[in-house]
């Protein structure tokens, strides 16, 4: 099948081509660096399938344009699908597939890395030692051992995060619509969101971005947290109201923050912008805090995860072409 692969980097091309070759190279993959949006949708004219990543815009007008030009399949190279209007896709007769499951260890381990880095101030220590400054003032952290860690969203990634954290000797609290059996087996106590916010020394976010989780961490939620709380977000930026977070950081209420995602990351992340002026004042302000560490949506970025994403994407294309249903097909909630 001919596939236009949007938003591609060298590593996407290499892993997808390798997975395609492993599968006997059945698909003709055409790579473009552009993000999908209303202006770039016309690039897909004549392609029955397109492949997208997290910041491609698959809103209703874009999907209508794709469907009009003959696209029948959208295959996402991600787990999250908040950037796709599934109702509009169904209306347009488009099948949407994703990578429901790829190394959840990649993201969970990265959340732990962010937590350890902001707690022990590794980002500042690294800068200091490079400058020949070996003073320790300002670098003091806390033992994680003995603390209470709240996991919001205890699905695949949240459960692995909890499992790793258990090794530190923490008390685990969980908030989810459905308790995860492995988390219960770890001794996690499921509590209300308010109780988790009030009792946790560390809070890590692992829910998908949905209308019900948009700005889950807003001014009210931040005010309910313990003073000095460490907040980690490796899920989706819009789970957190960034302006409210800035106020909570300015007041000293929030102790440290590790962010791999940002609500307005689409125009920022995945590109070298080191010679440009950052015009997003909220993002620029967040970057000024010494107790905030931001990475550019790299939690998924391991060799294992990329290989699995590529293999699943090729399998999705083959299954769709052969008319086989698989577990990666997304249906609108209203269906
Ligand atoms: P999952 O579906 O296995 O788990 C999500 C959990 O959130 C489920 O247990 C679900 O019940 C829970 N949930 C849903 N709505 C909720 C609500 N309103 N309140 C409380 N809990 C709710 O998903 P996963 O594989 O663990 O991935 C989680 C998220 O991580 C993805 O949706 C994606 O946004 C993000 N992610 C980020 C990266 C990255 O590179 N930073 C990579 C992969 C995934």
mmCIF file of C-alpha atoms and ligand atoms in Angstrom:
data_model
loop_
_atom_site.group_PDB
_atom_site.id
_atom_site.type_symbol
_atom_site.label_atom_id
_atom_site.label_comp_id
_atom_site.label_asym_id
_atom_site.label_seq_id
_atom_site.Cartn_x
_atom_site.Cartn_y
_atom_site.Cartn_z
ATOM 1 C CA UNK A 1 0.000 0.000 0.000
ATOM 2 C CA UNK A 2 1.234 3.548 -0.712
ATOM 3 C CA UNK A 3 1.678 5.412 2.557
ATOM 4 C CA UNK A 4 2.533 9.041 3.162
ATOM 5 C CA UNK A 5 4.419 9.238 6.454
ATOM 6 C CA UNK A 6 4.084 12.720 7.977
ATOM 7 C CA UNK A 7 6.376 14.325 10.551
ATOM 8 C CA UNK A 8 9.337 12.047 9.986
ATOM 9 C CA UNK A 9 12.870 12.276 11.303
ATOM 10 C CA UNK A 10 15.886 10.215 10.295
ATOM 11 C CA UNK A 11 15.198 7.727 13.092
ATOM 12 C CA UNK A 12 11.580 7.242 11.921
ATOM 13 C CA UNK A 13 12.689 6.567 8.362
ATOM 14 C CA UNK A 14 15.353 4.086 9.438
ATOM 15 C CA UNK A 15 13.141 2.088 11.807
ATOM 16 C CA UNK A 16 10.106 2.049 9.503
ATOM 17 C CA UNK A 17 12.197 0.997 6.506
ATOM 18 C CA UNK A 18 13.810 -1.780 8.561
ATOM 19 C CA UNK A 19 10.400 -3.037 9.784
ATOM 20 C CA UNK A 20 9.015 -2.820 6.241
ATOM 21 C CA UNK A 21 11.981 -4.832 4.922
ATOM 22 C CA UNK A 22 11.474 -7.433 7.679
ATOM 23 C CA UNK A 23 7.869 -7.758 6.536
ATOM 24 C CA UNK A 24 9.021 -8.375 2.952
ATOM 25 C CA UNK A 25 8.783 -4.649 2.079
ATOM 26 C CA UNK A 26 5.093 -4.836 1.109
ATOM 27 C CA UNK A 27 4.400 -1.112 1.475
ATOM 28 C CA UNK A 28 5.674 1.897 -0.417
ATOM 29 C CA UNK A 29 6.552 4.439 2.249
ATOM 30 C CA UNK A 30 6.981 8.076 1.249
ATOM 31 C CA UNK A 31 8.422 10.250 4.009
ATOM 32 C CA UNK A 32 7.811 13.950 4.566
ATOM 33 C CA UNK A 33 9.072 16.110 7.407
ATOM 34 C CA UNK A 34 5.959 18.337 7.437
ATOM 35 C CA UNK A 35 3.382 18.044 10.172
ATOM 36 C CA UNK A 36 -0.113 17.264 8.933
ATOM 37 C CA UNK A 37 -2.401 20.292 9.016
ATOM 38 C CA UNK A 38 -4.916 21.982 6.705
ATOM 39 C CA UNK A 39 -2.122 23.328 4.488
ATOM 40 C CA UNK A 40 -0.195 20.055 4.168
ATOM 41 C CA UNK A 41 -3.166 17.663 3.838
ATOM 42 C CA UNK A 42 -2.950 18.008 0.026
ATOM 43 C CA UNK A 43 0.421 16.206 0.080
ATOM 44 C CA UNK A 44 -1.574 13.007 0.684
ATOM 45 C CA UNK A 45 -3.509 13.265 -2.588
ATOM 46 C CA UNK A 46 -3.505 9.805 -4.156
ATOM 47 C CA UNK A 47 -2.299 7.982 -1.011
ATOM 48 C CA UNK A 48 -4.729 5.450 0.519
ATOM 49 C CA UNK A 49 -2.947 5.658 3.892
ATOM 50 C CA UNK A 50 -1.127 8.236 5.996
ATOM 51 C CA UNK A 51 0.977 7.723 9.104
ATOM 52 C CA UNK A 52 0.964 10.386 11.840
ATOM 53 C CA UNK A 53 2.750 11.241 15.077
ATOM 54 C CA UNK A 54 1.689 13.056 18.246
ATOM 55 C CA UNK A 55 1.626 16.653 17.006
ATOM 56 C CA UNK A 56 0.002 16.114 13.611
ATOM 57 C CA UNK A 57 -3.375 17.821 13.388
ATOM 58 C CA UNK A 58 -6.107 15.295 12.599
ATOM 59 C CA UNK A 59 -9.042 17.571 13.413
ATOM 60 C CA UNK A 60 -12.315 17.403 11.459
ATOM 61 C CA UNK A 61 -11.434 19.794 8.580
ATOM 62 C CA UNK A 62 -8.094 18.058 7.994
ATOM 63 C CA UNK A 63 -9.709 14.604 8.043
ATOM 64 C CA UNK A 64 -12.399 15.762 5.612
ATOM 65 C CA UNK A 65 -9.674 16.981 3.264
ATOM 66 C CA UNK A 66 -7.772 13.681 3.544
ATOM 67 C CA UNK A 67 -10.897 11.605 2.933
ATOM 68 C CA UNK A 68 -11.794 13.786 -0.059
ATOM 69 C CA UNK A 69 -8.401 13.027 -1.614
ATOM 70 C CA UNK A 70 -8.838 9.258 -1.221
ATOM 71 C CA UNK A 71 -7.183 8.484 2.111
ATOM 72 C CA UNK A 72 -8.854 5.527 3.866
ATOM 73 C CA UNK A 73 -6.453 4.760 6.721
ATOM 74 C CA UNK A 74 -4.804 6.910 9.385
ATOM 75 C CA UNK A 75 -2.184 4.946 11.279
ATOM 76 C CA UNK A 76 -0.712 6.649 14.333
ATOM 77 C CA UNK A 77 2.842 5.982 15.480
ATOM 78 C CA UNK A 78 1.779 6.665 19.057
ATOM 79 C CA UNK A 79 -0.347 5.326 21.891
ATOM 80 C CA UNK A 80 -2.099 8.627 22.626
ATOM 81 C CA UNK A 81 -4.695 9.697 20.045
ATOM 82 C CA UNK A 82 -5.945 12.999 21.484
ATOM 83 C CA UNK A 83 -4.891 14.747 18.235
ATOM 84 C CA UNK A 84 -7.436 12.763 16.164
ATOM 85 C CA UNK A 85 -11.145 13.597 15.995
ATOM 86 C CA UNK A 86 -12.407 10.017 15.988
ATOM 87 C CA UNK A 87 -16.042 11.034 15.416
ATOM 88 C CA UNK A 88 -15.059 13.029 12.344
ATOM 89 C CA UNK A 89 -12.905 10.141 11.110
ATOM 90 C CA UNK A 90 -15.869 7.767 11.423
ATOM 91 C CA UNK A 91 -18.111 10.236 9.566
ATOM 92 C CA UNK A 92 -15.544 10.424 6.772
ATOM 93 C CA UNK A 93 -15.221 6.642 6.550
ATOM 94 C CA UNK A 94 -11.600 6.709 7.729
ATOM 95 C CA UNK A 95 -10.154 3.824 9.739
ATOM 96 C CA UNK A 96 -7.851 5.007 12.548
ATOM 97 C CA UNK A 97 -5.219 2.708 14.042
ATOM 98 C CA UNK A 98 -2.562 3.345 16.664
ATOM 99 C CA UNK A 99 0.256 1.560 18.464
ATOM 100 C CA UNK A 100 -1.733 0.509 21.509
ATOM 101 C CA UNK A 101 1.209 -1.039 23.224
ATOM 102 C CA UNK A 102 4.924 -0.418 22.854
ATOM 103 C CA UNK A 103 7.596 -0.453 25.479
ATOM 104 C CA UNK A 104 5.762 1.155 28.398
ATOM 105 C CA UNK A 105 9.103 0.761 30.191
ATOM 106 C CA UNK A 106 10.533 3.556 28.042
ATOM 107 C CA UNK A 107 8.054 6.120 29.404
ATOM 108 C CA UNK A 108 7.868 4.805 32.981
ATOM 109 C CA UNK A 109 11.652 4.723 33.304
ATOM 110 C CA UNK A 110 11.864 8.252 31.927
ATOM 111 C CA UNK A 111 9.338 9.471 34.515
ATOM 112 C CA UNK A 112 11.583 7.996 37.220
ATOM 113 C CA UNK A 113 14.614 9.669 35.606
ATOM 114 C CA UNK A 114 12.863 13.061 35.698
ATOM 115 C CA UNK A 115 11.884 12.527 39.325
ATOM 116 C CA UNK A 116 15.410 11.639 40.408
ATOM 117 C CA UNK A 117 16.905 14.474 38.379
ATOM 118 C CA UNK A 118 14.668 17.236 39.771
ATOM 119 C CA UNK A 119 14.817 15.891 43.317
ATOM 120 C CA UNK A 120 18.636 15.675 43.397
ATOM 121 C CA UNK A 121 19.038 18.672 41.041
ATOM 122 C CA UNK A 122 21.166 16.788 38.538
ATOM 123 C CA UNK A 123 20.434 19.326 35.784
ATOM 124 C CA UNK A 124 21.973 22.089 37.924
ATOM 125 C CA UNK A 125 24.820 19.920 39.213
ATOM 126 C CA UNK A 126 25.834 19.026 35.647
ATOM 127 C CA UNK A 127 25.996 22.687 34.639
ATOM 128 C CA UNK A 128 27.979 23.570 37.746
ATOM 129 C CA UNK A 129 30.645 20.908 37.428
ATOM 130 C CA UNK A 130 31.167 21.781 33.753
ATOM 131 C CA UNK A 131 31.973 25.310 34.924
ATOM 132 C CA UNK A 132 34.376 24.026 37.568
ATOM 133 C CA UNK A 133 31.926 24.883 40.369
ATOM 134 C CA UNK A 134 31.873 22.026 42.856
ATOM 135 C CA UNK A 135 29.912 23.823 45.595
ATOM 136 C CA UNK A 136 26.941 21.855 46.910
ATOM 137 C CA UNK A 137 24.801 24.723 48.233
ATOM 138 C CA UNK A 138 21.361 24.609 46.633
ATOM 139 C CA UNK A 139 21.714 21.015 45.441
ATOM 140 C CA UNK A 140 20.198 19.315 48.469
ATOM 141 C CA UNK A 141 17.445 16.798 47.780
ATOM 142 C CA UNK A 142 15.268 14.362 49.697
ATOM 143 C CA UNK A 143 15.411 10.589 50.200
ATOM 144 C CA UNK A 144 12.665 9.123 48.027
ATOM 145 C CA UNK A 145 12.584 6.198 50.441
ATOM 146 C CA UNK A 146 9.742 6.593 52.910
ATOM 147 C CA UNK A 147 7.831 9.133 50.828
ATOM 148 C CA UNK A 148 4.291 8.848 49.452
ATOM 149 C CA UNK A 149 4.078 8.603 45.665
ATOM 150 C CA UNK A 150 0.747 9.273 43.926
ATOM 151 C CA UNK A 151 0.185 7.751 40.486
ATOM 152 C CA UNK A 152 -2.640 9.327 38.476
ATOM 153 C CA UNK A 153 -3.601 6.837 35.771
ATOM 154 C CA UNK A 154 -2.447 3.315 36.599
ATOM 155 C CA UNK A 155 -2.624 1.715 33.156
ATOM 156 C CA UNK A 156 0.348 0.142 31.385
ATOM 157 C CA UNK A 157 2.825 2.971 32.018
ATOM 158 C CA UNK A 158 1.512 4.022 35.439
ATOM 159 C CA UNK A 159 1.687 0.426 36.695
ATOM 160 C CA UNK A 160 5.321 0.033 35.622
ATOM 161 C CA UNK A 161 6.170 3.402 37.175
ATOM 162 C CA UNK A 162 4.560 2.174 40.418
ATOM 163 C CA UNK A 163 6.501 -1.078 40.222
ATOM 164 C CA UNK A 164 9.818 0.752 39.881
ATOM 165 C CA UNK A 165 8.945 3.181 42.665
ATOM 166 C CA UNK A 166 8.103 0.320 44.986
ATOM 167 C CA UNK A 167 11.788 -0.596 44.859
ATOM 168 C CA UNK A 168 12.588 2.729 46.524
ATOM 169 C CA UNK A 169 10.494 1.781 49.554
ATOM 170 C CA UNK A 170 7.632 4.247 49.133
ATOM 171 C CA UNK A 171 3.940 4.274 50.007
ATOM 172 C CA UNK A 172 1.977 4.031 46.755
ATOM 173 C CA UNK A 173 -1.312 5.849 46.193
ATOM 174 C CA UNK A 174 -3.303 5.451 42.992
ATOM 175 C CA UNK A 175 -6.137 7.271 41.267
ATOM 176 C CA UNK A 176 -7.837 5.647 38.280
ATOM 177 C CA UNK A 177 -11.307 4.767 37.052
ATOM 178 C CA UNK A 178 -10.329 1.090 37.269
ATOM 179 C CA UNK A 179 -7.773 -0.297 39.736
ATOM 180 C CA UNK A 180 -4.948 -2.267 38.100
ATOM 181 C CA UNK A 181 -4.513 -5.772 39.599
ATOM 182 C CA UNK A 182 -0.697 -5.497 39.506
ATOM 183 C CA UNK A 183 -0.839 -2.192 41.384
ATOM 184 C CA UNK A 184 -3.128 -3.705 43.999
ATOM 185 C CA UNK A 185 -0.643 -6.564 44.325
ATOM 186 C CA UNK A 186 2.122 -3.995 44.905
ATOM 187 C CA UNK A 187 0.136 -2.677 47.861
ATOM 188 C CA UNK A 188 -1.048 0.485 46.103
ATOM 189 C CA UNK A 189 -3.953 2.122 47.901
ATOM 190 C CA UNK A 190 -6.553 3.550 45.514
ATOM 191 C CA UNK A 191 -7.945 6.827 46.825
ATOM 192 C CA UNK A 192 -9.959 9.782 45.556
ATOM 193 C CA UNK A 193 -8.142 12.380 43.471
ATOM 194 C CA UNK A 194 -8.391 14.887 46.330
ATOM 195 C CA UNK A 195 -6.846 12.432 48.810
ATOM 196 C CA UNK A 196 -4.016 11.614 46.389
ATOM 197 C CA UNK A 197 -3.303 15.308 45.844
ATOM 198 C CA UNK A 198 -3.320 16.018 49.578
ATOM 199 C CA UNK A 199 -1.200 13.067 50.724
ATOM 200 C CA UNK A 200 1.467 12.641 48.034
ATOM 201 C CA UNK A 201 5.037 13.943 48.188
ATOM 202 C CA UNK A 202 5.487 12.997 44.531
ATOM 203 C CA UNK A 203 2.741 12.952 41.869
ATOM 204 C CA UNK A 204 3.240 11.388 38.443
ATOM 205 C CA UNK A 205 0.662 11.734 35.651
ATOM 206 C CA UNK A 206 -0.122 8.758 33.391
ATOM 207 C CA UNK A 207 -3.714 9.257 32.185
ATOM 208 C CA UNK A 208 -4.517 9.888 28.534
ATOM 209 C CA UNK A 209 -5.600 13.375 27.524
ATOM 210 C CA UNK A 210 -9.395 13.288 27.298
ATOM 211 C CA UNK A 211 -12.079 15.937 27.827
ATOM 212 C CA UNK A 212 -12.354 14.531 31.388
ATOM 213 C CA UNK A 213 -8.613 14.900 32.084
ATOM 214 C CA UNK A 214 -7.999 18.267 30.379
ATOM 215 C CA UNK A 215 -6.312 20.552 32.964
ATOM 216 C CA UNK A 216 -6.805 17.879 35.620
ATOM 217 C CA UNK A 217 -3.962 19.667 37.370
ATOM 218 C CA UNK A 218 -5.338 23.209 37.572
ATOM 219 C CA UNK A 219 -5.021 25.945 40.219
ATOM 220 C CA UNK A 220 -7.519 24.203 42.485
ATOM 221 C CA UNK A 221 -5.745 20.840 42.250
ATOM 222 C CA UNK A 222 -2.341 22.457 42.798
ATOM 223 C CA UNK A 223 -3.638 24.204 45.926
ATOM 224 C CA UNK A 224 -4.709 20.826 47.340
ATOM 225 C CA UNK A 225 -1.181 19.419 46.986
ATOM 226 C CA UNK A 226 1.337 19.317 49.812
ATOM 227 C CA UNK A 227 3.741 22.244 49.931
ATOM 228 C CA UNK A 228 6.978 21.111 48.272
ATOM 229 C CA UNK A 229 5.329 18.413 46.131
ATOM 230 C CA UNK A 230 7.270 17.104 43.127
ATOM 231 C CA UNK A 231 5.104 16.886 39.982
ATOM 232 C CA UNK A 232 6.086 14.742 36.989
ATOM 233 C CA UNK A 233 4.236 14.785 33.657
ATOM 234 C CA UNK A 234 5.281 12.386 30.898
ATOM 235 C CA UNK A 235 1.750 11.926 29.561
ATOM 236 C CA UNK A 236 0.265 14.897 27.687
ATOM 237 C CA UNK A 237 0.883 18.586 28.267
ATOM 238 C CA UNK A 238 -2.743 19.660 28.540
ATOM 239 C CA UNK A 239 -3.259 17.549 31.656
ATOM 240 C CA UNK A 240 -1.626 20.503 33.412
ATOM 241 C CA UNK A 241 -2.690 24.150 33.319
ATOM 242 C CA UNK A 242 0.781 25.589 32.746
ATOM 243 C CA UNK A 243 -0.165 29.132 33.836
ATOM 244 C CA UNK A 244 -1.535 27.828 37.140
ATOM 245 C CA UNK A 245 1.631 25.763 37.556
ATOM 246 C CA UNK A 246 3.742 28.895 37.116
ATOM 247 C CA UNK A 247 1.815 30.623 39.907
ATOM 248 C CA UNK A 248 2.273 27.584 42.183
ATOM 249 C CA UNK A 249 6.013 27.594 41.426
ATOM 250 C CA UNK A 250 6.301 31.342 42.032
ATOM 251 C CA UNK A 251 4.670 30.998 45.442
ATOM 252 C CA UNK A 252 6.975 28.085 46.334
ATOM 253 C CA UNK A 253 4.016 25.771 46.840
ATOM 254 C CA UNK A 254 5.295 23.277 44.267
ATOM 255 C CA UNK A 255 8.780 22.041 45.113
ATOM 256 C CA UNK A 256 9.979 20.749 41.744
ATOM 257 C CA UNK A 257 8.588 19.797 38.357
ATOM 258 C CA UNK A 258 9.698 17.428 35.602
ATOM 259 C CA UNK A 259 7.870 17.851 32.294
ATOM 260 C CA UNK A 260 8.363 15.826 29.132
ATOM 261 C CA UNK A 261 5.247 17.302 27.532
ATOM 262 C CA UNK A 262 3.748 20.762 27.200
ATOM 263 C CA UNK A 263 0.273 21.841 26.129
ATOM 264 C CA UNK A 264 1.504 24.037 23.283
ATOM 265 C CA UNK A 265 4.430 21.788 22.305
ATOM 266 C CA UNK A 266 3.300 21.399 18.695
ATOM 267 C CA UNK A 267 5.104 24.525 17.500
ATOM 268 C CA UNK A 268 8.172 23.864 19.655
ATOM 269 C CA UNK A 269 9.203 20.271 20.128
ATOM 270 C CA UNK A 270 10.998 17.830 17.821
ATOM 271 C CA UNK A 271 12.923 20.596 15.995
ATOM 272 C CA UNK A 272 16.234 22.382 16.609
ATOM 273 C CA UNK A 273 15.139 25.920 17.489
ATOM 274 C CA UNK A 274 18.357 26.923 19.237
ATOM 275 C CA UNK A 275 18.846 29.928 16.926
ATOM 276 C CA UNK A 276 15.274 31.169 17.306
ATOM 277 C CA UNK A 277 13.430 33.367 19.790
ATOM 278 C CA UNK A 278 10.905 31.452 21.857
ATOM 279 C CA UNK A 279 7.682 33.425 21.493
ATOM 280 C CA UNK A 280 5.608 31.296 23.878
ATOM 281 C CA UNK A 281 5.881 33.358 27.065
ATOM 282 C CA UNK A 282 4.362 30.660 29.279
ATOM 283 C CA UNK A 283 6.912 28.111 28.123
ATOM 284 C CA UNK A 284 9.721 30.657 28.395
ATOM 285 C CA UNK A 285 8.694 31.465 31.993
ATOM 286 C CA UNK A 286 8.568 27.761 32.898
ATOM 287 C CA UNK A 287 12.128 27.397 31.614
ATOM 288 C CA UNK A 288 13.380 30.076 34.008
ATOM 289 C CA UNK A 289 12.672 28.136 37.213
ATOM 290 C CA UNK A 290 15.730 26.376 38.657
ATOM 291 C CA UNK A 291 13.463 23.627 40.011
ATOM 292 C CA UNK A 292 11.835 22.812 36.654
ATOM 293 C CA UNK A 293 13.345 20.351 34.200
ATOM 294 C CA UNK A 294 11.747 20.207 30.746
ATOM 295 C CA UNK A 295 12.513 17.670 28.034
ATOM 296 C CA UNK A 296 11.069 17.705 24.521
ATOM 297 C CA UNK A 297 8.711 14.702 24.515
ATOM 298 C CA UNK A 298 11.481 12.134 24.540
ATOM 299 C CA UNK A 299 10.132 9.632 27.090
ATOM 300 C CA UNK A 300 9.246 7.146 24.332
ATOM 301 C CA UNK A 301 12.636 7.479 22.673
ATOM 302 C CA UNK A 302 14.410 4.160 23.211
ATOM 303 C CA UNK A 303 15.688 1.699 20.621
ATOM 304 C CA UNK A 304 13.194 -0.913 21.806
ATOM 305 C CA UNK A 305 10.221 1.446 21.657
ATOM 306 C CA UNK A 306 11.019 2.792 18.178
ATOM 307 C CA UNK A 307 11.459 -0.729 16.798
ATOM 308 C CA UNK A 308 8.102 -1.782 18.283
ATOM 309 C CA UNK A 309 6.346 1.346 16.996
ATOM 310 C CA UNK A 310 7.690 0.689 13.491
ATOM 311 C CA UNK A 311 6.836 -3.045 13.519
ATOM 312 C CA UNK A 312 3.294 -2.359 14.746
ATOM 313 C CA UNK A 313 2.771 0.399 12.189
ATOM 314 C CA UNK A 314 3.770 -1.961 9.371
ATOM 315 C CA UNK A 315 1.509 -4.683 10.819
ATOM 316 C CA UNK A 316 -1.376 -2.181 11.001
ATOM 317 C CA UNK A 317 -0.885 -1.333 7.323
ATOM 318 C CA UNK A 318 -0.779 -5.010 6.321
ATOM 319 C CA UNK A 319 -3.822 -5.919 8.428
ATOM 320 C CA UNK A 320 -5.838 -3.022 7.048
ATOM 321 C CA UNK A 321 -4.868 -3.906 3.479
ATOM 322 C CA UNK A 322 -5.853 -7.548 4.054
ATOM 323 C CA UNK A 323 -9.149 -6.542 5.717
ATOM 324 C CA UNK A 324 -8.057 -8.021 9.069
ATOM 325 C CA UNK A 325 -9.272 -6.327 12.242
ATOM 326 C CA UNK A 326 -6.699 -5.944 14.989
ATOM 327 C CA UNK A 327 -6.507 -4.513 18.512
ATOM 328 C CA UNK A 328 -5.087 -1.196 17.293
ATOM 329 C CA UNK A 329 -8.254 -0.007 15.540
ATOM 330 C CA UNK A 330 -9.727 3.003 17.363
ATOM 331 C CA UNK A 331 -13.463 3.526 17.553
ATOM 332 C CA UNK A 332 -15.128 6.753 18.693
ATOM 333 C CA UNK A 333 -16.477 6.689 22.252
ATOM 334 C CA UNK A 334 -19.895 7.509 20.837
ATOM 335 C CA UNK A 335 -19.853 4.359 18.649
HETATM 336 P P1 LIG B 1 -3.304 3.076 29.356
HETATM 337 O O1 LIG B 1 -4.536 3.200 28.543
HETATM 338 O O2 LIG B 1 -2.700 1.724 29.563
HETATM 339 O O3 LIG B 1 -3.534 3.717 30.812
HETATM 340 C C1 LIG B 1 -4.217 4.919 31.017
HETATM 341 C C2 LIG B 1 -4.935 4.814 32.349
HETATM 342 O O4 LIG B 1 -5.574 6.066 32.605
HETATM 343 C C3 LIG B 1 -6.023 3.720 32.374
HETATM 344 O O5 LIG B 1 -5.836 2.877 33.485
HETATM 345 C C4 LIG B 1 -7.313 4.519 32.475
HETATM 346 O O6 LIG B 1 -8.337 3.853 33.230
HETATM 347 C C5 LIG B 1 -6.848 5.781 33.177
HETATM 348 N N1 LIG B 1 -7.762 6.894 32.994
HETATM 349 C C6 LIG B 1 -8.430 7.272 31.876
HETATM 350 N N2 LIG B 1 -9.206 8.342 32.131
HETATM 351 C C7 LIG B 1 -9.033 8.650 33.444
HETATM 352 C C8 LIG B 1 -9.570 9.633 34.294
HETATM 353 N N3 LIG B 1 -10.454 10.527 33.847
HETATM 354 N N4 LIG B 1 -9.157 9.656 35.571
HETATM 355 C C9 LIG B 1 -8.272 8.735 36.033
HETATM 356 N N5 LIG B 1 -7.721 7.782 35.275
HETATM 357 C C10 LIG B 1 -8.108 7.729 33.986
HETATM 358 O O7 LIG B 1 -2.260 4.066 28.677
HETATM 359 P P2 LIG B 1 -0.669 4.031 28.801
HETATM 360 O O8 LIG B 1 -0.101 3.150 27.741
HETATM 361 O O9 LIG B 1 -0.291 3.809 30.216
HETATM 362 O O10 LIG B 1 -0.309 5.534 28.363
HETATM 363 C C11 LIG B 1 -0.731 6.630 29.151
HETATM 364 C C12 LIG B 1 -0.457 7.920 28.406
HETATM 365 O O11 LIG B 1 0.942 8.139 28.323
HETATM 366 C C13 LIG B 1 -0.907 7.925 26.935
HETATM 367 O O12 LIG B 1 -2.289 8.225 26.808
HETATM 368 C C14 LIG B 1 -0.056 9.021 26.357
HETATM 369 O O13 LIG B 1 -0.732 10.247 26.447
HETATM 370 C C15 LIG B 1 1.180 9.047 27.262
HETATM 371 N N6 LIG B 1 2.415 8.667 26.555
HETATM 372 C C16 LIG B 1 3.440 9.544 26.544
HETATM 373 C C17 LIG B 1 4.629 9.207 25.891
HETATM 374 C C18 LIG B 1 5.837 10.138 25.868
HETATM 375 O O14 LIG B 1 6.765 9.919 25.075
HETATM 376 N N7 LIG B 1 5.912 11.157 26.711
HETATM 377 C C19 LIG B 1 4.725 7.982 25.225
HETATM 378 C C20 LIG B 1 3.638 7.099 25.283
HETATM 379 C C21 LIG B 1 2.480 7.439 25.944
#
